[in-house]
Amino acid sequence: MVENSPSPLPERAIYGFVLFLGSQFGFFLYCLWAYIPEEWLHSVGLTYWPQKYWALAMPIYLLVALMVFVVVLFGINMNNTAPLDSVDNITDVFAQGQRSDCYRKGGIPRLKDVSISEVNKMFYLSSDR
Amino acid sequence: MEDESFCNISGKPISLDCQSHSSFCREFTVSTPKISIGKVMVYTCSVWLFAYTVFFFTQNTAVLSSAILITLVGMMLHIHFVKVDHESLLVIGSLGIQVSSSYASGREVTTFIEMSKIKDIVINEAVYLHQIIYYLCVLLRDPSEPHGVSSVVTLFQSSKPRLNCLVKIYKSCQEILSTCK
């Protein structure tokens, strides 16, 4: 049975190092392709590569997409928040479908959602704190 | 009638007025401060200054008259539809509650909810924009299902008082609701 824990392991260190070397090598190849003029690449025989326009356009597209994504994510979250007068702030389908207590002497009571009226009474009406 | 210093969630001062008409009838009024003349003058001057600079470059007099019209109409709409002067909650035991909000122009919007539809009046916390606020709300129930919450009506949503004010109103309301329900 394989352990599922987030602790560092030798295999994970090796994966990490391989990824690190791979990404550095990939970046080196990308820089080579971006800087070497087209004629030299054609003379070696590498003819079917993307236009050099994309060497600049792709990083810029990615950065702008990242910034727009952050703003849009925040906006979608705010849009999906329930308004103050919605029932979702009080209860939901799972809380309404709870089964009532079947107490056994000395047993642990069932875990359940306490209704907002009881919570309020506990907080604001009981003055023995 | 007590008047401690309360404030709303942004820190602006509001005032609470509790009146006990009888042992089972109480009225709570939360008033927000009136529009300050300084703010009105700042807005009007900035709009007119902007319109004058546009006129200076385009030499079109319609810009000036439209700026005057916009400020007048905007102020009228604001005091009639947006600016709430005071909101009140009237609780009458075994009859119902009446929620009313009156605007700066004198317009009043009133709603009455009868006691059989009211399940409880509670203080709830919810996410509001970037913060979590306490607000007072009435839980309504369907007469056919006495143990479920069918809808929620928020109280004092324009003045949004803070927790100390809400607790005071809550305790007072619960005295009436627990005896006369």
CSV table of C-alpha atoms in Angstrom, one decimal:
chain,number,residue,atom,x,y,z
A,1,MET,CA,0.0,0.0,0.0
A,2,VAL,CA,1.6,3.2,-1.1
A,3,GLU,CA,1.6,6.0,1.5
A,4,ASN,CA,-0.1,9.2,0.5
A,5,SER,CA,1.8,12.0,2.3
A,6,PRO,CA,3.2,15.3,1.2
A,7,SER,CA,6.6,14.7,2.8
A,8,PRO,CA,9.8,14.9,0.7
A,9,LEU,CA,10.9,11.6,-0.8
A,10,PRO,CA,13.9,10.7,-2.9
A,11,GLU,CA,11.7,10.0,-6.0
A,12,ARG,CA,10.1,13.4,-5.7
A,13,ALA,CA,13.4,15.1,-5.5
A,14,ILE,CA,14.5,13.3,-8.7
A,15,TYR,CA,11.2,14.3,-10.5
A,16,GLY,CA,11.7,17.9,-9.4
A,17,PHE,CA,15.3,18.0,-10.7
A,18,VAL,CA,14.4,16.4,-14.0
A,19,LEU,CA,11.6,19.0,-14.5
A,20,PHE,CA,14.0,21.8,-13.5
A,21,LEU,CA,16.7,20.6,-16.1
A,22,GLY,CA,14.0,20.1,-18.7
A,23,SER,CA,12.5,23.5,-18.3
A,24,GLN,CA,15.9,25.2,-18.4
A,25,PHE,CA,16.8,23.3,-21.6
A,26,GLY,CA,13.5,24.2,-23.1
A,27,PHE,CA,14.0,27.8,-22.4
A,28,PHE,CA,17.5,27.6,-24.0
A,29,LEU,CA,16.1,26.1,-27.1
A,30,TYR,CA,13.4,28.8,-27.2
A,31,CYS,CA,16.0,31.5,-27.0
A,32,LEU,CA,18.0,29.8,-29.8
A,33,TRP,CA,15.0,29.7,-32.1
A,34,ALA,CA,14.1,33.3,-31.3
A,35,TYR,CA,17.6,34.8,-31.9
A,36,ILE,CA,19.0,32.7,-34.8
A,37,PRO,CA,18.1,34.4,-38.2
A,38,GLU,CA,15.7,32.6,-40.5
A,39,GLU,CA,18.3,32.1,-43.3
A,40,TRP,CA,20.7,30.2,-41.0
A,41,LEU,CA,17.8,27.9,-39.8
A,42,HIS,CA,16.8,27.3,-43.5
A,43,SER,CA,20.3,26.5,-44.5
A,44,VAL,CA,20.6,23.8,-41.8
A,45,GLY,CA,17.3,22.4,-43.0
A,46,LEU,CA,14.8,23.5,-40.4
A,47,THR,CA,12.2,25.2,-42.6
A,48,TYR,CA,8.8,24.5,-41.0
A,49,TRP,CA,8.9,26.6,-37.8
A,50,PRO,CA,6.5,29.3,-36.7
A,51,GLN,CA,7.0,32.9,-37.7
A,52,LYS,CA,9.4,35.0,-35.5
A,53,TYR,CA,6.4,37.2,-34.7
A,54,TRP,CA,5.3,34.6,-32.2
A,55,ALA,CA,8.6,34.7,-30.3
A,56,LEU,CA,7.3,38.1,-28.9
A,57,ALA,CA,3.6,37.6,-29.2
A,58,MET,CA,3.3,34.4,-27.2
A,59,PRO,CA,4.8,35.6,-23.9
A,60,ILE,CA,2.8,38.8,-24.1
A,61,TYR,CA,-0.4,36.9,-24.8
A,62,LEU,CA,0.3,34.7,-21.8
A,63,LEU,CA,1.0,37.6,-19.4
A,64,VAL,CA,-2.1,39.6,-20.5
A,65,ALA,CA,-4.3,36.5,-20.2
A,66,LEU,CA,-2.9,35.9,-16.7
A,67,MET,CA,-3.8,39.5,-15.6
A,68,VAL,CA,-7.3,39.3,-17.1
A,69,PHE,CA,-7.8,35.9,-15.5
A,70,VAL,CA,-7.1,37.3,-12.0
A,71,VAL,CA,-9.5,40.2,-12.4
A,72,VAL,CA,-12.2,38.0,-14.0
A,73,LEU,CA,-11.9,35.3,-11.3
A,74,PHE,CA,-12.4,38.0,-8.6
A,75,GLY,CA,-15.4,39.3,-10.5
A,76,ILE,CA,-17.0,35.9,-11.0
A,77,ASN,CA,-16.7,35.2,-7.3
A,78,MET,CA,-18.3,38.4,-6.4
A,79,ASN,CA,-21.1,37.8,-8.9
A,80,ASN,CA,-21.8,34.3,-7.5
A,81,THR,CA,-22.0,35.5,-3.9
A,82,ALA,CA,-25.5,35.1,-2.6
A,83,PRO,CA,-27.3,38.4,-2.0
A,84,LEU,CA,-28.1,39.4,1.6
A,85,ASP,CA,-31.8,38.5,1.2
A,86,SER,CA,-31.3,35.0,-0.2
A,87,VAL,CA,-32.3,31.8,1.8
A,88,ASP,CA,-28.9,30.4,1.0
A,89,ASN,CA,-27.4,32.5,3.7
A,90,ILE,CA,-29.6,30.9,6.3
A,91,THR,CA,-30.0,27.2,5.3
A,92,ASP,CA,-29.6,24.8,2.4
A,93,VAL,CA,-30.9,21.5,1.1
A,94,PHE,CA,-28.6,19.4,3.3
A,95,ALA,CA,-29.5,21.2,6.6
A,96,GLN,CA,-33.2,20.9,5.9
A,97,GLY,CA,-33.0,17.2,5.2
A,98,GLN,CA,-31.4,16.3,8.6
A,99,ARG,CA,-32.8,13.5,10.6
A,100,SER,CA,-33.8,14.3,14.1
A,101,ASP,CA,-32.0,13.0,17.2
A,102,CYS,CA,-32.2,9.3,18.2
A,103,TYR,CA,-30.4,9.6,21.4
A,104,ARG,CA,-28.7,6.6,23.1
A,105,LYS,CA,-27.7,7.1,26.7
A,106,GLY,CA,-24.0,7.9,26.9
A,107,GLY,CA,-23.6,8.0,23.1
A,108,ILE,CA,-22.1,10.8,21.1
A,109,PRO,CA,-25.0,13.0,19.7
A,110,ARG,CA,-25.2,13.1,15.9
A,111,LEU,CA,-23.4,15.9,14.2
A,112,LYS,CA,-25.9,18.4,12.9
A,113,ASP,CA,-26.4,22.0,11.7
A,114,VAL,CA,-27.7,24.2,14.5
A,115,SER,CA,-30.5,26.5,13.4
A,116,ILE,CA,-29.8,30.2,13.2
A,117,SER,CA,-32.5,31.0,15.9
A,118,GLU,CA,-30.8,28.8,18.4
A,119,VAL,CA,-27.4,30.3,17.6
A,120,ASN,CA,-28.7,33.8,18.1
A,121,LYS,CA,-30.3,32.9,21.4
A,122,MET,CA,-27.0,31.4,22.6
A,123,PHE,CA,-25.0,34.5,21.5
A,124,TYR,CA,-27.2,37.4,22.3
A,125,LEU,CA,-29.9,36.4,24.8
A,126,SER,CA,-27.9,34.4,27.3
A,127,SER,CA,-26.3,36.9,29.6
A,128,ASP,CA,-24.5,34.5,31.8
A,129,ARG,CA,-21.1,34.8,29.9
B,1,MET,CA,-35.7,56.8,24.3
B,2,GLU,CA,-31.9,56.2,24.5
B,3,ASP,CA,-29.4,57.7,22.1
B,4,GLU,CA,-25.9,56.2,22.4
B,5,SER,CA,-23.5,56.8,19.6
B,6,PHE,CA,-23.9,54.0,17.0
B,7,CYS,CA,-22.3,53.9,13.6
B,8,ASN,CA,-22.9,52.0,10.4
B,9,ILE,CA,-20.5,49.5,8.8
B,10,SER,CA,-18.5,52.3,7.1
B,11,GLY,CA,-18.0,54.2,10.4
B,12,LYS,CA,-20.5,57.0,9.7
B,13,PRO,CA,-22.6,57.9,12.7
B,14,ILE,CA,-26.2,56.9,12.8
B,15,SER,CA,-28.8,57.3,15.5
B,16,LEU,CA,-31.3,54.7,16.9
B,17,ASP,CA,-34.6,55.6,18.6
B,18,CYS,CA,-36.5,53.0,20.5
B,19,GLN,CA,-40.1,53.7,21.4
B,20,SER,CA,-42.2,51.4,23.5
B,21,HIS,CA,-45.9,52.2,22.8
B,22,SER,CA,-47.2,49.5,25.0
B,23,SER,CA,-46.1,46.2,26.5
B,24,PHE,CA,-46.5,44.4,23.2
B,25,CYS,CA,-45.8,47.2,20.7
B,26,ARG,CA,-42.4,48.7,20.0
B,27,GLU,CA,-40.9,50.9,17.3
B,28,PHE,CA,-37.3,51.2,16.3
B,29,THR,CA,-36.1,54.0,14.0
B,30,VAL,CA,-32.6,54.2,12.6
B,31,SER,CA,-31.7,57.6,11.0
B,32,THR,CA,-28.8,58.3,8.8
B,33,PRO,CA,-27.2,61.7,8.7
B,34,LYS,CA,-28.6,64.2,6.2
B,35,ILE,CA,-26.8,65.2,3.0
B,36,SER,CA,-24.2,67.8,3.8
B,37,ILE,CA,-24.3,71.1,1.9
B,38,GLY,CA,-20.5,70.9,1.4
B,39,LYS,CA,-20.7,67.7,-0.5
B,40,VAL,CA,-23.5,69.0,-2.7
B,41,MET,CA,-21.5,72.1,-3.5
B,42,VAL,CA,-18.3,70.1,-4.3
B,43,TYR,CA,-20.2,67.8,-6.7
B,44,THR,CA,-22.0,70.7,-8.5
B,45,CYS,CA,-18.8,72.8,-8.8
B,46,SER,CA,-16.8,69.9,-10.2
B,47,VAL,CA,-19.4,69.0,-12.8
B,48,TRP,CA,-19.8,72.6,-13.9
B,49,LEU,CA,-16.0,73.2,-14.0
B,50,PHE,CA,-15.7,70.1,-16.2
B,51,ALA,CA,-18.5,71.4,-18.4
B,52,TYR,CA,-16.8,74.8,-18.7
B,53,THR,CA,-13.5,73.3,-19.8
B,54,VAL,CA,-15.3,71.2,-22.4
B,55,PHE,CA,-17.1,74.4,-23.6
B,56,PHE,CA,-13.8,76.2,-23.6
B,57,PHE,CA,-12.4,73.8,-26.1
B,58,THR,CA,-15.5,73.1,-28.2
B,59,GLN,CA,-17.3,76.5,-27.9
B,60,ASN,CA,-20.6,74.7,-27.9
B,61,THR,CA,-23.1,76.3,-25.5
B,62,ALA,CA,-25.3,73.1,-25.4
B,63,VAL,CA,-22.6,71.6,-23.1
B,64,LEU,CA,-23.2,74.2,-20.4
B,65,SER,CA,-27.0,73.9,-20.5
B,66,SER,CA,-26.9,70.1,-20.5
B,67,ALA,CA,-24.5,70.2,-17.5
B,68,ILE,CA,-27.0,72.3,-15.5
B,69,LEU,CA,-29.8,70.0,-16.5
B,70,ILE,CA,-27.8,66.9,-15.5
B,71,THR,CA,-27.0,68.3,-12.1
B,72,LEU,CA,-30.6,69.3,-11.4
B,73,VAL,CA,-32.1,66.0,-12.6
B,74,GLY,CA,-29.4,64.0,-10.9
B,75,MET,CA,-30.0,65.7,-7.5
B,76,MET,CA,-33.7,65.2,-7.8
B,77,LEU,CA,-33.4,61.5,-8.6
B,78,HIS,CA,-30.9,61.0,-5.8
B,79,ILE,CA,-33.0,62.5,-3.1
B,80,HIS,CA,-36.1,60.7,-4.3
B,81,PHE,CA,-34.8,57.2,-5.0
B,82,VAL,CA,-31.5,56.8,-3.4
B,83,LYS,CA,-31.0,58.8,-0.2
B,84,VAL,CA,-32.8,57.2,2.7
B,85,ASP,CA,-33.5,59.5,5.6
B,86,HIS,CA,-34.7,57.0,8.2
B,87,GLU,CA,-35.8,53.4,8.4
B,88,SER,CA,-38.2,52.1,11.0
B,89,LEU,CA,-39.4,48.8,12.3
B,90,LEU,CA,-42.7,48.5,14.2
B,91,VAL,CA,-43.3,45.2,16.0
B,92,ILE,CA,-46.9,44.6,17.3
B,93,GLY,CA,-47.2,41.3,19.2
B,94,SER,CA,-49.5,38.7,17.6
B,95,LEU,CA,-50.4,41.0,14.8
B,96,GLY,CA,-47.3,41.5,12.7
B,97,ILE,CA,-44.4,43.8,11.9
B,98,GLN,CA,-44.2,46.8,9.7
B,99,VAL,CA,-41.0,47.9,7.9
B,100,SER,CA,-40.9,51.3,6.4
B,101,SER,CA,-38.1,53.4,4.9
B,102,SER,CA,-38.5,57.1,4.1
B,103,TYR,CA,-36.4,58.9,1.6
B,104,ALA,CA,-35.0,62.4,1.7
B,105,SER,CA,-37.7,63.8,-0.6
B,106,GLY,CA,-40.4,62.6,1.8
B,107,ARG,CA,-41.4,59.4,-0.1
B,108,GLU,CA,-42.2,56.5,2.2
B,109,VAL,CA,-42.1,52.8,1.3
B,110,THR,CA,-43.9,50.6,3.8
B,111,THR,CA,-44.4,46.8,4.0
B,112,PHE,CA,-46.5,44.9,6.5
B,113,ILE,CA,-45.8,41.2,7.3
B,114,GLU,CA,-48.3,39.3,9.4
B,115,MET,CA,-47.3,37.2,12.4
B,116,SER,CA,-48.4,33.9,11.0
B,117,LYS,CA,-45.8,34.3,8.2
B,118,ILE,CA,-42.9,35.2,10.5
B,119,LYS,CA,-40.7,32.4,11.8
B,120,ASP,CA,-38.1,34.6,13.6
B,121,ILE,CA,-36.1,37.8,13.6
B,122,VAL,CA,-32.4,36.9,13.7
B,123,ILE,CA,-29.0,38.5,13.3
B,124,ASN,CA,-27.2,36.8,10.5
B,125,GLU,CA,-23.6,37.2,9.1
B,126,ALA,CA,-23.0,37.1,5.4
B,127,VAL,CA,-20.5,38.1,2.8
B,128,TYR,CA,-21.1,41.6,1.4
B,129,LEU,CA,-18.7,42.7,-1.3
B,130,HIS,CA,-15.3,42.4,0.3
B,131,GLN,CA,-16.3,42.0,3.9
B,132,ILE,CA,-18.6,40.0,6.2
B,133,ILE,CA,-21.3,42.1,7.9
B,134,TYR,CA,-24.0,41.5,10.6
B,135,TYR,CA,-27.5,42.3,9.5
B,136,LEU,CA,-30.9,41.9,11.0
B,137,CYS,CA,-33.4,39.8,9.0
B,138,VAL,CA,-36.9,38.4,9.2
B,139,LEU,CA,-37.2,34.7,8.4
B,140,LEU,CA,-40.6,34.0,6.7
B,141,ARG,CA,-42.2,30.7,6.6
B,142,ASP,CA,-44.8,29.0,4.4
B,143,PRO,CA,-48.0,28.3,6.3
B,144,SER,CA,-48.0,24.9,4.8
B,145,GLU,CA,-44.5,24.0,6.1
B,146,PRO,CA,-44.1,25.4,9.6
B,147,HIS,CA,-40.5,24.2,10.1
B,148,GLY,CA,-38.8,25.6,7.0
B,149,VAL,CA,-37.6,29.0,5.9
B,150,SER,CA,-39.3,30.1,2.7
B,151,SER,CA,-37.8,33.5,2.3
B,152,VAL,CA,-35.8,36.2,4.0
B,153,VAL,CA,-36.5,40.0,4.4
B,154,THR,CA,-33.5,42.1,5.4
B,155,LEU,CA,-34.1,45.1,7.7
B,156,PHE,CA,-32.2,48.4,7.8
B,157,GLN,CA,-30.4,47.6,4.6
B,158,SER,CA,-29.7,51.2,3.7
B,159,SER,CA,-28.4,52.3,7.1
B,160,LYS,CA,-26.6,49.0,7.9
B,161,PRO,CA,-26.0,49.5,11.6
B,162,ARG,CA,-23.2,47.7,13.4
B,163,LEU,CA,-23.6,44.8,15.9
B,164,ASN,CA,-24.2,46.8,19.1
B,165,CYS,CA,-27.2,48.5,17.6
B,166,LEU,CA,-28.5,45.2,16.1
B,167,VAL,CA,-28.2,43.4,19.4
B,168,LYS,CA,-30.2,46.0,21.2
B,169,ILE,CA,-33.0,45.8,18.6
B,170,TYR,CA,-32.8,42.0,18.6
B,171,LYS,CA,-33.2,41.6,22.3
B,172,SER,CA,-36.1,44.0,22.3
B,173,CYS,CA,-37.9,42.2,19.4
B,174,GLN,CA,-37.3,38.8,21.0
B,175,GLU,CA,-39.1,39.9,24.2
B,176,ILE,CA,-42.2,40.6,22.2
B,177,LEU,CA,-41.9,37.6,19.8
B,178,SER,CA,-41.4,35.1,22.6
B,179,THR,CA,-44.4,36.2,24.6
B,180,CYS,CA,-46.9,37.0,21.9
B,181,LYS,CA,-46.3,34.3,19.3
